[in-house]
């Protein structure tokens, strides 16, 4: 079983990354930052965790307000450094742990946390600023793997402190029920006191910061009871992001041992480090097995449904590149390039030969088996003039005429819009059911 060996709380101000990149380790104004991180860096080097569950918030870099989630879990193979406007930092991508991430995701959803999940997103200073100082690298290789958890704390309403603490408790169940023997540390970033906007910009509260460090260690329930306004009053509005530390603390046992803590206020943000080790009692293995069985309950029996393939994280990760290629059929320029020269479009997208062959042959059933979700087939069909009904029939291995006999109404349709929909006449003689255009004739919908 996986074991949580400890929890780490660190600030993630870009000050840390700037000082690291500009080699300020021996500068008197900057040295205390590195001195505060050094004991945690040494602890990580000694303990050698197999994975870090890393809690942070993005600063409207990779997560914009067109879709802003409360809790977003990364399930990717690796995470690159984001460009925040002035170029990327020269750091290698952090390797992900998709197997642990998928387990954590299912477990949290089982515990009724409505998670979102992400791939193909670079991470900004909320992740990489402390990351670059915490871990020693061997060239381009990080010493451990990452499961990133992004918390939406910038656009209100945001999760409550109590909800963050409860999420941490559910995260503990998720990690400890993972069936492989992994050593996991939980890292929370953010804060401490600061405000970077409005006439209150530059606000700090050293006494509150020190009180918070004591309370997160010894009385996290008191912090979980506080409101966002109380956090903002005591630590600045942006400083209220320290509620993310409650996720880390909730993932630990009630009894912890404080190994290390420091605090330094060089400029705009109180920079803190905290290292806690678990003093948890052993839990019977049977309880973890019951939780895993509970995680499987919702899809239990689906494997008996012939020709049914739930689209899960494993399929999403495997077929992400092909799903993304097909999804981009909604972009007129991409669609036009594909229709003009399929092979050039395949090469531009970096599709594998297997993926290219599936699209070349319009192998609708093969794409489903590969991990493509149906709604991408629908988009490809609309782009190339193939009706939904032809796709359904192909997946069943039936001629269109036989499939239509199973329908109450013999209608033909697709998701194509505009002139393509209005002028389509579906040609059942063509093996892929491509449409030809004829003015004034539309397929029923």
mmCIF file of N, CA and C in Angstrom, residues 177-229:
data_model
loop_
_atom_site.group_PDB
_atom_site.id
_atom_site.type_symbol
_atom_site.label_atom_id
_atom_site.label_comp_id
_atom_site.label_asym_id
_atom_site.label_seq_id
_atom_site.Cartn_x
_atom_site.Cartn_y
_atom_site.Cartn_z
ATOM 1 N N UNK A 177 -4.994 3.987 -0.129
ATOM 2 C CA UNK A 177 -5.639 2.810 -0.722
ATOM 3 C C UNK A 177 -5.009 2.420 -2.051
ATOM 4 N N UNK A 178 -4.020 3.187 -2.512
ATOM 5 C CA UNK A 178 -3.339 2.808 -3.757
ATOM 6 C C UNK A 178 -2.600 1.496 -3.521
ATOM 7 N N UNK A 179 -2.785 0.496 -4.380
ATOM 8 C CA UNK A 179 -2.323 -0.856 -4.033
ATOM 9 C C UNK A 179 -0.814 -1.071 -4.125
ATOM 10 N N UNK A 180 -0.069 -0.197 -4.779
ATOM 11 C CA UNK A 180 1.374 -0.394 -4.878
ATOM 12 C C UNK A 180 2.089 0.247 -3.694
ATOM 13 N N UNK A 181 3.279 -0.252 -3.395
ATOM 14 C CA UNK A 181 4.080 0.287 -2.297
ATOM 15 C C UNK A 181 4.802 1.551 -2.760
ATOM 16 N N UNK A 182 4.179 2.689 -2.529
ATOM 17 C CA UNK A 182 4.773 3.971 -2.870
ATOM 18 C C UNK A 182 4.949 4.800 -1.614
ATOM 19 N N UNK A 183 6.013 5.583 -1.584
ATOM 20 C CA UNK A 183 6.220 6.579 -0.534
ATOM 21 C C UNK A 183 5.840 7.936 -1.110
ATOM 22 N N UNK A 184 4.831 8.555 -0.513
ATOM 23 C CA UNK A 184 4.248 9.775 -1.074
ATOM 24 C C UNK A 184 4.371 10.916 -0.066
ATOM 25 N N UNK A 185 4.805 12.069 -0.552
ATOM 26 C CA UNK A 185 4.754 13.293 0.247
ATOM 27 C C UNK A 185 3.713 14.214 -0.370
ATOM 28 N N UNK A 186 2.998 14.933 0.471
ATOM 29 C CA UNK A 186 1.970 15.868 0.018
ATOM 30 C C UNK A 186 2.518 17.281 0.214
ATOM 31 N N UNK A 187 2.563 18.047 -0.867
ATOM 32 C CA UNK A 187 3.119 19.401 -0.855
ATOM 33 C C UNK A 187 1.997 20.389 -1.124
ATOM 34 N N UNK A 188 1.893 21.422 -0.289
ATOM 35 C CA UNK A 188 0.948 22.509 -0.527
ATOM 36 C C UNK A 188 1.730 23.810 -0.673
ATOM 37 N N UNK A 189 1.337 24.617 -1.641
ATOM 38 C CA UNK A 189 2.041 25.875 -1.873
ATOM 39 C C UNK A 189 1.081 27.048 -1.736
ATOM 40 N N UNK A 190 1.659 28.246 -1.641
ATOM 41 C CA UNK A 190 0.856 29.465 -1.578
ATOM 42 C C UNK A 190 1.132 30.277 -0.331
ATOM 43 N N UNK A 191 0.873 31.600 -0.451
ATOM 44 C CA UNK A 191 1.020 32.487 0.692
ATOM 45 C C UNK A 191 2.471 32.684 1.109
ATOM 46 N N UNK A 192 2.727 33.242 2.259
ATOM 47 C CA UNK A 192 1.702 33.529 3.272
ATOM 48 C C UNK A 192 1.092 34.924 3.014
ATOM 49 N N UNK A 193 1.090 35.811 4.026
ATOM 50 C CA UNK A 193 0.320 37.039 3.886
ATOM 51 C C UNK A 193 0.848 37.897 2.735
ATOM 52 N N UNK A 194 -0.074 38.376 1.910
ATOM 53 C CA UNK A 194 0.262 39.340 0.863
ATOM 54 C C UNK A 194 -1.011 39.805 0.178
ATOM 55 N N UNK A 195 -0.945 40.984 -0.371
ATOM 56 C CA UNK A 195 -1.998 41.470 -1.261
ATOM 57 C C UNK A 195 -1.302 42.227 -2.383
ATOM 58 N N UNK A 196 -1.696 41.926 -3.626
ATOM 59 C CA UNK A 196 -0.980 42.493 -4.767
ATOM 60 C C UNK A 196 -1.859 43.398 -5.618
ATOM 61 N N UNK A 197 -3.067 43.699 -5.174
ATOM 62 C CA UNK A 197 -3.932 44.560 -5.966
ATOM 63 C C UNK A 197 -4.533 45.646 -5.080
ATOM 64 N N UNK A 198 -4.993 46.720 -5.733
ATOM 65 C CA UNK A 198 -5.729 47.766 -5.043
ATOM 66 C C UNK A 198 -4.881 48.608 -4.109
ATOM 67 N N UNK A 199 -5.541 49.498 -3.411
ATOM 68 C CA UNK A 199 -4.845 50.414 -2.512
ATOM 69 C C UNK A 199 -4.239 49.710 -1.306
ATOM 70 N N UNK A 200 -4.636 48.469 -1.079
ATOM 71 C CA UNK A 200 -4.064 47.697 0.026
ATOM 72 C C UNK A 200 -2.842 46.884 -0.421
ATOM 73 N N UNK A 201 -2.408 47.058 -1.667
ATOM 74 C CA UNK A 201 -1.257 46.313 -2.186
ATOM 75 C C UNK A 201 -0.053 46.522 -1.275
ATOM 76 N N UNK A 202 0.667 45.444 -0.998
ATOM 77 C CA UNK A 202 1.818 45.505 -0.111
ATOM 78 C C UNK A 202 1.498 45.153 1.331
ATOM 79 N N UNK A 203 0.233 44.804 1.595
ATOM 80 C CA UNK A 203 -0.152 44.441 2.966
ATOM 81 C C UNK A 203 0.524 43.139 3.390
ATOM 82 N N UNK A 204 1.044 43.137 4.605
ATOM 83 C CA UNK A 204 1.573 41.923 5.240
ATOM 84 C C UNK A 204 1.178 41.921 6.704
ATOM 85 N N UNK A 205 1.195 40.732 7.310
ATOM 86 C CA UNK A 205 0.859 40.594 8.726
ATOM 87 C C UNK A 205 1.728 39.476 9.301
ATOM 88 N N UNK A 206 2.896 39.848 9.812
ATOM 89 C CA UNK A 206 3.865 38.866 10.290
ATOM 90 C C UNK A 206 3.309 38.057 11.458
ATOM 91 N N UNK A 207 2.619 38.715 12.369
ATOM 92 C CA UNK A 207 2.107 37.991 13.534
ATOM 93 C C UNK A 207 1.070 36.947 13.118
ATOM 94 N N UNK A 208 0.217 37.285 12.144
ATOM 95 C CA UNK A 208 -0.748 36.304 11.651
ATOM 96 C C UNK A 208 -0.038 35.143 10.951
ATOM 97 N N UNK A 209 0.984 35.434 10.177
ATOM 98 C CA UNK A 209 1.703 34.368 9.483
ATOM 99 C C UNK A 209 2.262 33.349 10.473
ATOM 100 N N UNK A 210 2.830 33.846 11.538
ATOM 101 C CA UNK A 210 3.410 32.936 12.527
ATOM 102 C C UNK A 210 2.316 32.178 13.282
ATOM 103 N N UNK A 211 1.201 32.851 13.528
ATOM 104 C CA UNK A 211 0.073 32.175 14.164
ATOM 105 C C UNK A 211 -0.476 31.082 13.254
ATOM 106 N N UNK A 212 -0.537 31.364 11.951
ATOM 107 C CA UNK A 212 -1.029 30.378 10.992
ATOM 108 C C UNK A 212 -0.124 29.146 10.971
ATOM 109 N N UNK A 213 1.183 29.339 10.967
ATOM 110 C CA UNK A 213 2.114 28.205 10.936
ATOM 111 C C UNK A 213 1.939 27.317 12.161
ATOM 112 N N UNK A 214 1.657 27.921 13.304
ATOM 113 C CA UNK A 214 1.425 27.136 14.510
ATOM 114 C C UNK A 214 0.088 26.397 14.432
ATOM 115 N N UNK A 215 -0.949 27.097 13.946
ATOM 116 C CA UNK A 215 -2.280 26.496 13.907
ATOM 117 C C UNK A 215 -2.376 25.378 12.872
ATOM 118 N N UNK A 216 -1.723 25.530 11.736
ATOM 119 C CA UNK A 216 -1.806 24.475 10.714
ATOM 120 C C UNK A 216 -1.164 23.197 11.231
ATOM 121 N N UNK A 217 -0.226 23.343 12.160
ATOM 122 C CA UNK A 217 0.421 22.174 12.744
ATOM 123 C C UNK A 217 -0.439 21.554 13.836
ATOM 124 N N UNK A 218 -0.944 22.385 14.737
ATOM 125 C CA UNK A 218 -1.564 21.869 15.961
ATOM 126 C C UNK A 218 -3.084 21.958 16.001
ATOM 127 N N UNK A 219 -3.691 22.862 15.237
ATOM 128 C CA UNK A 219 -5.137 23.041 15.337
ATOM 129 C C UNK A 219 -5.740 23.388 13.975
ATOM 130 N N UNK A 220 -5.589 22.517 12.979
ATOM 131 C CA UNK A 220 -6.094 22.848 11.642
ATOM 132 C C UNK A 220 -7.602 23.024 11.601
ATOM 133 N N UNK A 221 -8.329 22.369 12.500
ATOM 134 C CA UNK A 221 -9.786 22.507 12.502
ATOM 135 C C UNK A 221 -10.206 23.956 12.742
ATOM 136 N N UNK A 222 -9.426 24.679 13.552
ATOM 137 C CA UNK A 222 -9.739 26.095 13.794
ATOM 138 C C UNK A 222 -9.572 26.905 12.517
ATOM 139 N N UNK A 223 -8.549 26.603 11.732
ATOM 140 C CA UNK A 223 -8.348 27.301 10.463
ATOM 141 C C UNK A 223 -9.441 26.944 9.466
ATOM 142 N N UNK A 224 -9.909 25.693 9.505
ATOM 143 C CA UNK A 224 -10.953 25.253 8.587
ATOM 144 C C UNK A 224 -12.275 25.967 8.851
ATOM 145 N N UNK A 225 -12.464 26.493 10.047
ATOM 146 C CA UNK A 225 -13.713 27.164 10.407
ATOM 147 C C UNK A 225 -13.748 28.623 9.964
ATOM 148 N N UNK A 226 -12.633 29.146 9.482
ATOM 149 C CA UNK A 226 -12.565 30.558 9.121
ATOM 150 C C UNK A 226 -13.173 30.824 7.748
ATOM 151 N N UNK A 227 -13.634 32.058 7.554
ATOM 152 C CA UNK A 227 -14.200 32.475 6.273
ATOM 153 C C UNK A 227 -13.124 33.105 5.396
ATOM 154 N N UNK A 228 -13.462 33.266 4.119
ATOM 155 C CA UNK A 228 -12.537 33.926 3.202
ATOM 156 C C UNK A 228 -12.277 35.367 3.624
ATOM 157 N N UNK A 229 -13.307 36.041 4.104
ATOM 158 C CA UNK A 229 -13.133 37.428 4.537
ATOM 159 C C UNK A 229 -12.182 37.516 5.728
#
